[in-house]
Coordinates of C-alpha atoms in Angstrom, one line a residue:
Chain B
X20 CA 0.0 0.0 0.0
X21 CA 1.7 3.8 -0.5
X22 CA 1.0 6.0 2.2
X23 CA -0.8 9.2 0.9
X24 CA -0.5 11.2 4.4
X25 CA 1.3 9.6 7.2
X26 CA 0.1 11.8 10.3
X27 CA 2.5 12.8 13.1
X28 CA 3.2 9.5 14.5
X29 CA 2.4 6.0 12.2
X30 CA 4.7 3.1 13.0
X31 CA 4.9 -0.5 11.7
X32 CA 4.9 -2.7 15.3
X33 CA 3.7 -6.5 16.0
X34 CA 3.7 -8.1 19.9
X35 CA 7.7 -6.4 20.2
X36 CA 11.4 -7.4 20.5
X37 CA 11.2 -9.6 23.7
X38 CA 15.2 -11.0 24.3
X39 CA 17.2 -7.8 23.9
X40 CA 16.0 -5.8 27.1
X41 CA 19.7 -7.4 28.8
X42 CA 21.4 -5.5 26.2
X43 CA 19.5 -2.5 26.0
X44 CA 16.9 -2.8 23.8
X45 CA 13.6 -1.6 24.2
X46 CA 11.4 -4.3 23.7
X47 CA 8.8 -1.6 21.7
X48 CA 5.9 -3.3 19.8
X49 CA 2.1 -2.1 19.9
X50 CA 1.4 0.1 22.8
X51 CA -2.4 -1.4 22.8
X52 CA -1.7 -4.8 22.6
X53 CA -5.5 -5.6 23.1
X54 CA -6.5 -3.5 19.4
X55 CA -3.0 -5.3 17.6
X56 CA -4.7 -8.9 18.3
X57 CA -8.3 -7.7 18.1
X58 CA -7.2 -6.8 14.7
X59 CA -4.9 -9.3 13.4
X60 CA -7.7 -12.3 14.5
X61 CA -10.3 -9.9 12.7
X62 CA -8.6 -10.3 9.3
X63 CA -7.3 -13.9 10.0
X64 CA -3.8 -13.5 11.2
X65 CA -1.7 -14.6 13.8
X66 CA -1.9 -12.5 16.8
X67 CA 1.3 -11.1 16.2
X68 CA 1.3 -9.9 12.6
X69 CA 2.7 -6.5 12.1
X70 CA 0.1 -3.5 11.7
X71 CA 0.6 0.1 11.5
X72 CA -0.2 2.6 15.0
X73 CA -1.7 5.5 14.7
X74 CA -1.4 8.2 17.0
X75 CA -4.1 10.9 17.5
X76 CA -4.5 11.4 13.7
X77 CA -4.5 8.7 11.7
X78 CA -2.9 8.2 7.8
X79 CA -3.9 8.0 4.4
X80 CA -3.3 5.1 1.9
X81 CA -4.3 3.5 -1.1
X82 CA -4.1 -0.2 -1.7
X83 CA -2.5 -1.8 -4.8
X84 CA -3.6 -4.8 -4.2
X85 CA -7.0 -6.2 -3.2
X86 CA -6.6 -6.8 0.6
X87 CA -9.0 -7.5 3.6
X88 CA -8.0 -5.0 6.4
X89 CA -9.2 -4.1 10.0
X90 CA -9.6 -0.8 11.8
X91 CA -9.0 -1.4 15.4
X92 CA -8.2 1.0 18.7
X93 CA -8.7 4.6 18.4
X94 CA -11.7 6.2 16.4
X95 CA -10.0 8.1 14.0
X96 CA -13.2 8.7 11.6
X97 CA -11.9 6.6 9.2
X98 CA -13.4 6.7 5.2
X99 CA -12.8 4.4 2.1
X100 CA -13.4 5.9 -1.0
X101 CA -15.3 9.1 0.6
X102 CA -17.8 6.7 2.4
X103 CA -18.0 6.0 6.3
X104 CA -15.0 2.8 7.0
X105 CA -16.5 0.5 9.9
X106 CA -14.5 0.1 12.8
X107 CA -13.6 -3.5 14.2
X108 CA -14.8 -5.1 11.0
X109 CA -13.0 -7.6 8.6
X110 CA -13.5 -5.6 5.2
X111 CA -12.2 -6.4 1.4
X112 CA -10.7 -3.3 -0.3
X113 CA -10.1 -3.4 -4.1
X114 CA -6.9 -2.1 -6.1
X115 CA -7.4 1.8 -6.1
X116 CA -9.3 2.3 -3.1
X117 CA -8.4 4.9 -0.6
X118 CA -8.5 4.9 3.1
X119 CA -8.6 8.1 4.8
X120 CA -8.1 8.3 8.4
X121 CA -8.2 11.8 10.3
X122 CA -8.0 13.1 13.7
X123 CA -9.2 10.8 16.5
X124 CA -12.5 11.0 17.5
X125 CA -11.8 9.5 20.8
X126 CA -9.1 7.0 21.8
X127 CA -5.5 7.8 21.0
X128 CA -3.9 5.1 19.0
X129 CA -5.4 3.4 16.0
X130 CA -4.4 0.0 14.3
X131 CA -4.3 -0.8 10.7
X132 CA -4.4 -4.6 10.0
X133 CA -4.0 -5.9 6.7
X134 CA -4.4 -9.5 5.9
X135 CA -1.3 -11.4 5.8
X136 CA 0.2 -8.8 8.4
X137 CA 2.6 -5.2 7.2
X138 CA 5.6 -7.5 5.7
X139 CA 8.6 -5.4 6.2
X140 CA 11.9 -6.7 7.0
X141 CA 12.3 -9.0 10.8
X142 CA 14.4 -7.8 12.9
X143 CA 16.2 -9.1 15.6
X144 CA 12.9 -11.7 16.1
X145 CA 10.5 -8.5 15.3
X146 CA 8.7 -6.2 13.0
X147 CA 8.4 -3.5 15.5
X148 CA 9.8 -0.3 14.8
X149 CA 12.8 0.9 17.2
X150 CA 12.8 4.8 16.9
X151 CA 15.5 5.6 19.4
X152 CA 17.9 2.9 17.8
X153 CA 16.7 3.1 14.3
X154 CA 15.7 -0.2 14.8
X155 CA 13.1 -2.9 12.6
X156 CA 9.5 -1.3 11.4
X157 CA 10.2 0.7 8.2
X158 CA 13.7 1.6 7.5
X159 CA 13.3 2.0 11.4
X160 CA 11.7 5.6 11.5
X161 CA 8.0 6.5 11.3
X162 CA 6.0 6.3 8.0
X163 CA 5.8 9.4 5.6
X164 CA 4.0 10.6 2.9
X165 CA 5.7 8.3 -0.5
X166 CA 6.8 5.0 1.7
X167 CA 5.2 2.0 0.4
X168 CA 4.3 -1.2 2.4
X169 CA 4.0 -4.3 1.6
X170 CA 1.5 -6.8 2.8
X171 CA 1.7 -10.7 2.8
X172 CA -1.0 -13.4 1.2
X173 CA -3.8 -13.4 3.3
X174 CA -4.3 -17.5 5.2
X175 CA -8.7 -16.8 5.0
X176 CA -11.0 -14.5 4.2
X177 CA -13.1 -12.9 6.4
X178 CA -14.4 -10.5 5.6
X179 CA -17.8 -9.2 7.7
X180 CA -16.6 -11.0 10.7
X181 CA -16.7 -8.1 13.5
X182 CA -16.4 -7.3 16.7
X183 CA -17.5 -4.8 19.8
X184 CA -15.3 -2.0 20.3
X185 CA -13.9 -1.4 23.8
X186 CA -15.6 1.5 25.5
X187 CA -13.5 4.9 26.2
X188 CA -14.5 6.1 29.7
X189 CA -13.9 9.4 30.8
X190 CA -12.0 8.3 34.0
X191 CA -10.1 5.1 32.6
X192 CA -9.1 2.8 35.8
X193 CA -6.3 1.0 35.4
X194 CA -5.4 -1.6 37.7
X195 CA -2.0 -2.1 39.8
X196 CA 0.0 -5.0 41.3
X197 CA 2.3 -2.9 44.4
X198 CA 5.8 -3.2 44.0
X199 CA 8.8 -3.7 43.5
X200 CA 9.8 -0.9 45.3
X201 CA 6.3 -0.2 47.7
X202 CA 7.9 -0.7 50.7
X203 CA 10.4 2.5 50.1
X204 CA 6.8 4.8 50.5
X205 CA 5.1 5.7 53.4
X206 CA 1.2 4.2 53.8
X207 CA -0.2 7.9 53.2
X208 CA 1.8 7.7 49.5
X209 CA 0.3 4.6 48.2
X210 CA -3.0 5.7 49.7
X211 CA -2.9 9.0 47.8
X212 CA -2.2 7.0 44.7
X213 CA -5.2 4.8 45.0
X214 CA -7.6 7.3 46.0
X215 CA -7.0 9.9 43.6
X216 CA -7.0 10.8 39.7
X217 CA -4.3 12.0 37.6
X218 CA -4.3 13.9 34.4
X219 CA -1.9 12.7 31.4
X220 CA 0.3 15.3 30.3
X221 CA 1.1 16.0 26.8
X222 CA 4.8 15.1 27.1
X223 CA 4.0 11.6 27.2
X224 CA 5.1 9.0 24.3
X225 CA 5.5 5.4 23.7
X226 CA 8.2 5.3 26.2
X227 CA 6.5 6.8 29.0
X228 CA 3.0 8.6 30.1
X229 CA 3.7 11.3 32.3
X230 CA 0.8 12.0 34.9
X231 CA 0.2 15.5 37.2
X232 CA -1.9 15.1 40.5
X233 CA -1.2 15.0 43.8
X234 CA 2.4 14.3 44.5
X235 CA 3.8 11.0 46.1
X236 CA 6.5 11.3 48.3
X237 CA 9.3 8.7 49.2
X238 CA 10.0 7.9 52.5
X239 CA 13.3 9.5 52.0
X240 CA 14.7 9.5 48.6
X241 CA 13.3 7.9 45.3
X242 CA 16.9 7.2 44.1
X243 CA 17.9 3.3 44.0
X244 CA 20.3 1.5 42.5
X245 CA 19.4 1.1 38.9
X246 CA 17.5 -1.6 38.1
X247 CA 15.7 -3.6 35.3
X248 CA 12.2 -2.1 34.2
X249 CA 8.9 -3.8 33.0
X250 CA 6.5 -2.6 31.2
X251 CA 3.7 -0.5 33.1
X252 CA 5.9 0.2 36.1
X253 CA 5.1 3.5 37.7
X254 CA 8.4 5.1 38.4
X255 CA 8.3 8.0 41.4
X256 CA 10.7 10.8 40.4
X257 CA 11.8 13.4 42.7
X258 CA 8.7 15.4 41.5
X259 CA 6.2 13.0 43.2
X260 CA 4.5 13.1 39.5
X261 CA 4.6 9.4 38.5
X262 CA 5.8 8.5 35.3
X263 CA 4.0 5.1 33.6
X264 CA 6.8 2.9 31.3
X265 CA 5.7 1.6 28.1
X266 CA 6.9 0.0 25.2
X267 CA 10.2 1.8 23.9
X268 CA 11.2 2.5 27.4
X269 CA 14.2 2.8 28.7
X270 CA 15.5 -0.9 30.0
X271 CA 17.0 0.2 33.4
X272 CA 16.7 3.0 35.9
X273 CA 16.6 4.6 38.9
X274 CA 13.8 5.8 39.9
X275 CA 11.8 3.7 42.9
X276 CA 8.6 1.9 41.4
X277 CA 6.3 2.5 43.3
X278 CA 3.4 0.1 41.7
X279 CA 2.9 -1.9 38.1
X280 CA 0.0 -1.4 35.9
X281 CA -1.3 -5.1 35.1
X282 CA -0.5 -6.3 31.4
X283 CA -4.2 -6.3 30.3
X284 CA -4.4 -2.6 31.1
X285 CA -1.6 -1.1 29.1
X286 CA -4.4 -1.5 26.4
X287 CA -6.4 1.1 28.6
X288 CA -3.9 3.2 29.1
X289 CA -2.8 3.1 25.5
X290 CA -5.8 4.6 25.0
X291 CA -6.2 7.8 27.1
X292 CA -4.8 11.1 25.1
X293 CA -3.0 14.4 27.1
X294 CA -5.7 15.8 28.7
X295 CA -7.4 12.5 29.6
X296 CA -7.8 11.1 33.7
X297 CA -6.6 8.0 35.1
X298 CA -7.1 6.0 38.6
X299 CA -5.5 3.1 40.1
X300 CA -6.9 0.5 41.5
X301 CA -5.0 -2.6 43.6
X302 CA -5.2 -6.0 42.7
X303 CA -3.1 -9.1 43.7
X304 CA -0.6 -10.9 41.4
X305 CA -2.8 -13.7 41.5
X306 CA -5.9 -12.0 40.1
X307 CA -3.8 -9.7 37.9
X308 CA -2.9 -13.8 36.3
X309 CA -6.6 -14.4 36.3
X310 CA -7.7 -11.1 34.8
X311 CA -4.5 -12.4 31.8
X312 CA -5.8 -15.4 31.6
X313 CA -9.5 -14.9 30.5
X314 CA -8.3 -12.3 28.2
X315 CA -5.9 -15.1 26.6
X316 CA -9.4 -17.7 26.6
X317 CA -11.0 -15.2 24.9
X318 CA -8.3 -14.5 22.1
X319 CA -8.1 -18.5 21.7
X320 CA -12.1 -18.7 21.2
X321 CA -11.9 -15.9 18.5
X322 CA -9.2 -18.1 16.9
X323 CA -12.0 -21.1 16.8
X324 CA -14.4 -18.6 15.2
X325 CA -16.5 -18.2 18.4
X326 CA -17.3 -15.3 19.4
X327 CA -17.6 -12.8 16.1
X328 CA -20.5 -10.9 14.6
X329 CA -21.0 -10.8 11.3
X330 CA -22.5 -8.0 9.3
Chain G
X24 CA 17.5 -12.3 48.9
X25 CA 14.1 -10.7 48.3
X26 CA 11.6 -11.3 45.4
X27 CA 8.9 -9.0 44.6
X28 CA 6.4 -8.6 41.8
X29 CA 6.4 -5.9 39.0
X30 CA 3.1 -6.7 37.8
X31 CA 1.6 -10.0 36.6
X32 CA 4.5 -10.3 33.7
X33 CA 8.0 -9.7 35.3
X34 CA 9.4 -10.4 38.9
X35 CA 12.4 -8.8 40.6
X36 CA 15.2 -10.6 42.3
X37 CA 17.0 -8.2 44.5
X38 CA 20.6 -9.9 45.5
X39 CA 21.9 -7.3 47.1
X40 CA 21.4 -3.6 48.3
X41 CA 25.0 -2.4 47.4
X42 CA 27.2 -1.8 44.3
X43 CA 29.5 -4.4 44.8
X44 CA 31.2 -7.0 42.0
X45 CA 29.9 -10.2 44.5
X46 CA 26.8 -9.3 44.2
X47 CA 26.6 -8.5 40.7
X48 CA 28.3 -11.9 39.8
X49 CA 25.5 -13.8 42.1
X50 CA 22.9 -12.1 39.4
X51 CA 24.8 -12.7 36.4
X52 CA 25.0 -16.8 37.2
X53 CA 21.3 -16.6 38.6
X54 CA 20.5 -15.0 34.9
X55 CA 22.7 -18.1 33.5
X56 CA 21.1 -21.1 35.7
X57 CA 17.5 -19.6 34.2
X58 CA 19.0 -19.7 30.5
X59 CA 20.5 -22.9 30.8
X60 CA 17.7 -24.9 32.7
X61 CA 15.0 -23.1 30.3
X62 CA 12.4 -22.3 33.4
X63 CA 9.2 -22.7 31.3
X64 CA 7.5 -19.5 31.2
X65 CA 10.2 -17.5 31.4
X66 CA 10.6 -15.5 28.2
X67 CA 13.8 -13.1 29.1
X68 CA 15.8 -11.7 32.6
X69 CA 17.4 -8.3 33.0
X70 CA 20.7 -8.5 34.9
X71 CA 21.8 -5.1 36.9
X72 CA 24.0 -3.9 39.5
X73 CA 22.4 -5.8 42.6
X74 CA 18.5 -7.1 40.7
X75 CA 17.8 -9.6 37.9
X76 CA 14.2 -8.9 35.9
X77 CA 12.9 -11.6 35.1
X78 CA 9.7 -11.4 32.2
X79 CA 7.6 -14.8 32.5
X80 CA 4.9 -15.7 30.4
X81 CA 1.8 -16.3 33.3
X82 CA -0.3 -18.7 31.2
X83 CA 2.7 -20.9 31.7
X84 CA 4.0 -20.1 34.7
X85 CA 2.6 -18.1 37.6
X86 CA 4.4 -15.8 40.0
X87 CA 4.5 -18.4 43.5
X88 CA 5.7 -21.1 41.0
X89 CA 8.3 -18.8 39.4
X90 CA 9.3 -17.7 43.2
X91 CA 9.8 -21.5 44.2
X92 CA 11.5 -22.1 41.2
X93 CA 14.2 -19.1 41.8
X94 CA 14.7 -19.9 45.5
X95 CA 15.9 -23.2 44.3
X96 CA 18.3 -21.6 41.5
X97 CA 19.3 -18.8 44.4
X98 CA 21.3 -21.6 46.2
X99 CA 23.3 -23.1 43.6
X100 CA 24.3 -18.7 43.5
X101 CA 26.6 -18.3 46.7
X102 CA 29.9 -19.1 45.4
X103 CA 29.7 -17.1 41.9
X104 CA 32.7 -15.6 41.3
X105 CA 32.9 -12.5 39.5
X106 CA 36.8 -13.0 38.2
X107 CA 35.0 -15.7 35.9
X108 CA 33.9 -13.6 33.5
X109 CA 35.5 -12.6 29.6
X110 CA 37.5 -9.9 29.1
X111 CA 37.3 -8.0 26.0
X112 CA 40.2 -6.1 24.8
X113 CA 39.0 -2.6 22.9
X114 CA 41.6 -0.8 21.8
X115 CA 41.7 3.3 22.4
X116 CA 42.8 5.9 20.5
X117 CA 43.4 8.0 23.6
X118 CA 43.0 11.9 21.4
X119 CA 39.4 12.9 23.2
X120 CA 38.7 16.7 23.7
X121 CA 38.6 16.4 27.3
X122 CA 42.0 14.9 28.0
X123 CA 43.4 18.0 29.3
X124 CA 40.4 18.4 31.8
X125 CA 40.9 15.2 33.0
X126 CA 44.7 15.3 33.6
X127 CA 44.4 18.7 35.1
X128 CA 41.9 18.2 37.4
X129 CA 43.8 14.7 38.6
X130 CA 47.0 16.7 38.9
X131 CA 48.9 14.3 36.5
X132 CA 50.2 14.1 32.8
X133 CA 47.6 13.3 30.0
X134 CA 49.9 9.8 29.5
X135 CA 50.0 9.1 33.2
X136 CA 45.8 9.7 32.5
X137 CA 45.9 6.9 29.9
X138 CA 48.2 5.0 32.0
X139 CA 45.3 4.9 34.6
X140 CA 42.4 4.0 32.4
X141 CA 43.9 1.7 30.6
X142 CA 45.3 -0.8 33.3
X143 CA 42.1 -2.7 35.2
X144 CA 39.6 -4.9 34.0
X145 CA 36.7 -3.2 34.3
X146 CA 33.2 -5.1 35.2
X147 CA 30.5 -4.7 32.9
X148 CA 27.5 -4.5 36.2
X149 CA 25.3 -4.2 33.6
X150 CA 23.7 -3.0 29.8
X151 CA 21.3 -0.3 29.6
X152 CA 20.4 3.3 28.9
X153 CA 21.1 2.7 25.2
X154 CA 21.5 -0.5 23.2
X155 CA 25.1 -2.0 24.5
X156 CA 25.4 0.8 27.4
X157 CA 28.1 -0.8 29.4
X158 CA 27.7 0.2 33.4
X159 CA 31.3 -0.3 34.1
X160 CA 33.0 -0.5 38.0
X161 CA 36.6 -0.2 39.0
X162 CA 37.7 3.5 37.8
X163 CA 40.6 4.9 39.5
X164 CA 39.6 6.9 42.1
X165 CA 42.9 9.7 40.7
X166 CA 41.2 10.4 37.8
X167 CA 37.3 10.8 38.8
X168 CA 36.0 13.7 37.2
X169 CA 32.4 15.5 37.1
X170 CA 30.5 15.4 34.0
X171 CA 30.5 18.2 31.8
X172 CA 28.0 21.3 33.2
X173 CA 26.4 21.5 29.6
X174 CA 26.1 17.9 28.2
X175 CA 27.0 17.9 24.7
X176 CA 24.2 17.6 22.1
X177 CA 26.0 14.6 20.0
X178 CA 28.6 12.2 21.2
X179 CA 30.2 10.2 18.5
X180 CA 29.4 5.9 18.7
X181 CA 32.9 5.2 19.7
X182 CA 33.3 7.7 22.2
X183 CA 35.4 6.7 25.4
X184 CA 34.7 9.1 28.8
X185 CA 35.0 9.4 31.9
X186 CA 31.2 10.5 33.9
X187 CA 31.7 11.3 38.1
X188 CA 32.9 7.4 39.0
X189 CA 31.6 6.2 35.9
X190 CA 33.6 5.4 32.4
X191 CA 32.2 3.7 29.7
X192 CA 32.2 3.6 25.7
X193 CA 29.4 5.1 23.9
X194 CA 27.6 2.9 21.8
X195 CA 25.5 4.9 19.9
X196 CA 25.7 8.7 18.6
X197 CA 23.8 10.2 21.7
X198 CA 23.8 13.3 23.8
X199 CA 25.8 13.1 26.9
X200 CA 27.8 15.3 29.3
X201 CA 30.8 12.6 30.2
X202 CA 34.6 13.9 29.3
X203 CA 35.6 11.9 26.5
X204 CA 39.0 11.1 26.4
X205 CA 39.3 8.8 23.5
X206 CA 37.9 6.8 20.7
X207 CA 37.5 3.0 20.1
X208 CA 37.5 1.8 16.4
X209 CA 35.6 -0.8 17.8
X210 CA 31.5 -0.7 17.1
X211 CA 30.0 -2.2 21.3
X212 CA 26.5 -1.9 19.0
X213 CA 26.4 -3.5 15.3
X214 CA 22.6 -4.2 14.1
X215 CA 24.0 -6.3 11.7
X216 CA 26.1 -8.2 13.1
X217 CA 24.7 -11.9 14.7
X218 CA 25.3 -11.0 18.3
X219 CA 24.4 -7.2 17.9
X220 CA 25.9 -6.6 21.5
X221 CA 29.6 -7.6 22.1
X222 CA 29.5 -8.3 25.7
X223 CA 27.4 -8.6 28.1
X224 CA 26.8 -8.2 31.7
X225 CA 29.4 -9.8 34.5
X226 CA 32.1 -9.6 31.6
X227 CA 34.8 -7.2 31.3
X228 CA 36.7 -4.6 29.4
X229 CA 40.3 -3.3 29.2
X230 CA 41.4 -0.6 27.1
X231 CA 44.3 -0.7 25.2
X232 CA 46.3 2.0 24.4
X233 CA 47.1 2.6 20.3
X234 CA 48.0 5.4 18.2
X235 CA 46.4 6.8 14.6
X236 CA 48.0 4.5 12.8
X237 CA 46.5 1.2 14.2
X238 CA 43.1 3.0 14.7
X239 CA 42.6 3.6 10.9
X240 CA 43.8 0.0 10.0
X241 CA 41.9 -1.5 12.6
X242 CA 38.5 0.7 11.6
X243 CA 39.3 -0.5 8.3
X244 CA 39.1 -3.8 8.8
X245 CA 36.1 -2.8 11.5
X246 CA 34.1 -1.6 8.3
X247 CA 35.3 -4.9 6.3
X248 CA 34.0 -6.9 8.6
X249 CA 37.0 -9.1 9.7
X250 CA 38.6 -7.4 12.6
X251 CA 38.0 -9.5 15.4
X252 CA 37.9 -8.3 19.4
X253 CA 40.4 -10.0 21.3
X254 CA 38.8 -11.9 24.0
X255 CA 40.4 -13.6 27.1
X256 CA 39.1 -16.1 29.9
X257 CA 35.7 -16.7 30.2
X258 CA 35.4 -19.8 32.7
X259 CA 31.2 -19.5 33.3

């Protein structure tokens, strides 16, 4: 497909980079993980095909080959030829036709998946695209105006197979497992983080959201002794604003974590633009695995079939 | 030993609550029991100063399973030894910009400077910050010397300096506000290449001192693809 209009932030990424984070590498891959699958098992692929993100506002292309593709995540008012482009549904697009996506109506990142999976080059195990090292996705930077993707054969078609998309909230909770570093915060700090709301600022990126709300204080300093970093820890800088690591963040730091967002709610959180609220919520490691779990039953019954509309 | 959660996908073993090359060696061979008795569910580990990460799949595994499973590993830990590691020999073209600094404010020649650097073994405690990053312990207390007040907007992948306690090669071009005091022909960071990273953590690094002329012929063969990094020992 050639891209006719990129917008400010489209990137090639798949389930991520996992066996690199000991030298350095930032695992990357699709910040909503939930819309990348939704997607891919929409138009028949593997789970982890490749798709293109879109951030805010989406891109423009035109296909040159007939394709069945999937709108997933954000709702970025998308159009094919001039006429309204359902959302979560399998459709077939002919050679010539034009999608146009614009700015988001709500959500924040929006996923493009094409049959057969966005067939660029693996590397290093992945498709994702690796901004800070230049890394996989398209020639390793975001997609302009002029690139031209490819796309593989498709395994089925499906087209009309479709699906509910997940509600935006106003408030989106996202739910926490303490630790690793709790125990370096008084009582009062992890209370203030479970009670109240916090705004995203628009400094946040794949690598990190940055919230503003009531500060959280360390018991005495937030400094440790860098460490390794997974994704959805929420690192407490010397600010007391804490700071939510995503996909291309950095492997290792030093700021105290203070709590984790659970895996199944980095889709969630994908989702929530600058401006937007957030709340945390504790949950135990055990039902943070049973919360994974049924989301992982579900994807496997999609796979059988079960589960779809049609329209 | 303590092991906490960081969320329902990764675990923390902390080792340690010190910089300290024991400790560091007790979580390089925890990192290498996991890889070499392939713990199902666990899909990667994160090896730093005092902590190993370790990522787990939890429809395989679950986080008490994974704990039991560790606590087992943690005893087979106490004798690691962090002498056991490889050394990699990178050899310096010792011409950075900040030479001068760095001999002035140690009180000592710019070769006596080189002399200094370039004698230990230093331990890689760990890889991060950028792709390669080497977090590397045992600098010469003479020749400490703060970072630069305005970090520089572009550091040159090569780029040997010396940051507070800290001295390292920079893998990538990247800001940074450490003195450089040389250049390594040497790429730390290849994308290309099969093992993308040349070292890794528990390891080590000595610098070794050469002048222009064996610089260009070794970045020559660099960019040909057949030099080849000296590497000694290497008994884990």
């Amino acid at each position: 497909m050639r891209i006719l209009n990129a917008g400010p932030l489209s990137t090639v990424q798949d389930l991520g980079r996992i066996g690199y984070q000991s030298m350095g590498f930032s695992p990357s891959g699709a910040m909503d993980e939930r819309a990348l699958v939704i997607g891919n098992l929409l138009v028949g692929n593997p789970r982890d095909c490749a798709a293109v993100e879109m951030t805010l506002s989406g891109m423009s292309v035109r296909f040159d080959y007939p394709a069945v593709i999937a709108l997933t995540g954000a709702d970025m008012n998308a159009r094919l030829n001039g006429n309204v482009f359902p959302r979560y549904t399998a459709v077939y697009v002919n050679a010539g036709d034009a999608l146009v996506c614009s700015t988001a109506k709500s959500g924040c990142r929006g996923y493009l998946c094409v049959a057969g999976g966005i067939d660029v080059p693996v590397v290093m195990g992945s498709r994702s695209t690796n901004l800070k090292c230049r890394l996989g996705g398209y020639e390793g930077r975001k997609l302009a105006a002029g690139d031209w993707l490819p796309y593989g054969a498709a395994l089925k078609n499906t087209e009309g197979r479709a699906y509910h998309p997940d509600e935006v909230r106003d408030i989106t909770e996202l739910r926490v497992v303490l630790g690793p570093q709790d125990a370096l915060f008084p009582k009062e700090s992890i209370e203030t983080l479970l009670r109240e709301t916090y705004t995203v600022t628009p400094s946040s990126d794949r690598m990190g959201t940055r919230l503003e709300g009531p500060a959280i204080q360390a018991r005495e300093k937030s400094d440790i002794i860098s460490d390794g970093i997974a994704a959805g820890s929420i690192q407490i800088p010397a600010s007391g604003m804490p700071i939510i690591l995503t996909a291309d963040r950095q492997t290792t730091g030093g700021y105290a974590k203070i709590a984790t967002v659970i895996s199944v709610d980095l889709a969630k959180l994908a989702q929530v633009r600058p401006g937007g609220r957030v709340c945390f919520t504790e949950v135990s490691v055990y039902k943070a695995r049973h919360i994974y779990k049924a989301q992982q039953a579900e994807y496997r019954k999609l796979e059988k079939g079960i589960g779809w509309k049609y329209v | 030993m303590n092991i906490h959660p960081c969320g329902d996908r990764a675990l923390t073993v902390e080792l340690g609550d010190r910089i300290d090359e024991g400790v560091n060696a007790r979580v390089c061979k925890l990192a290498a029991l996991i890889s070499q008795t392939k713990l199902p569910g666990v899909q990667e580990t994160v090896p730093t100063f005092r902590a190993l990460l370790v990522l787990y799949d939890p429809g395989i595994t679950s986080y008490p399973k994974l704990r039991r499973a560790l606590t087992r590993l943690l005893a087979k830990c106490e004798h690691a030894d962090a002498a056991g590691g490889r050394i990699f020999e990178l050899p310096v073209l010792y011409n950075g910009p900040d030479l001068p600094d760095v001999a002035a404010h140690a009180g000592i020649s710019e070769s006596e400077v080189v002399a200094r650097h370039s004698k230990p073994a230093y331990l890689i405690y760990m890889l991060g910050f950028l792709p390669g990053f080497a977090y590397l312990g045992g600098l010469d207390p003479s020749i400490v010397t703060p970072r630069l007040t305005t970090p520089r907007t572009k550091i040159p992948a090569g780029a040997v300096g010396i940051g507070g306690e800290q001295t390292g090669v920079y893998p990538l071009d990247s800001p940074g506000g450490w003195r450089l005091i040389g250049m390594t022909p040497v790429k730390p960071y290849d994308p290309g290449r099969e093992e993308p990273i040349l070292y890794r953590a528990g390891d080590r690094i000595r610098f070794i001192p050469v002048d222009q002329a064996v610089y260009d012929k070794i970045r020559a063969e660099v960019e040909a693809g057949t030099y080849r990094v000296r590497v000694t020992g290497g008994s884990v």
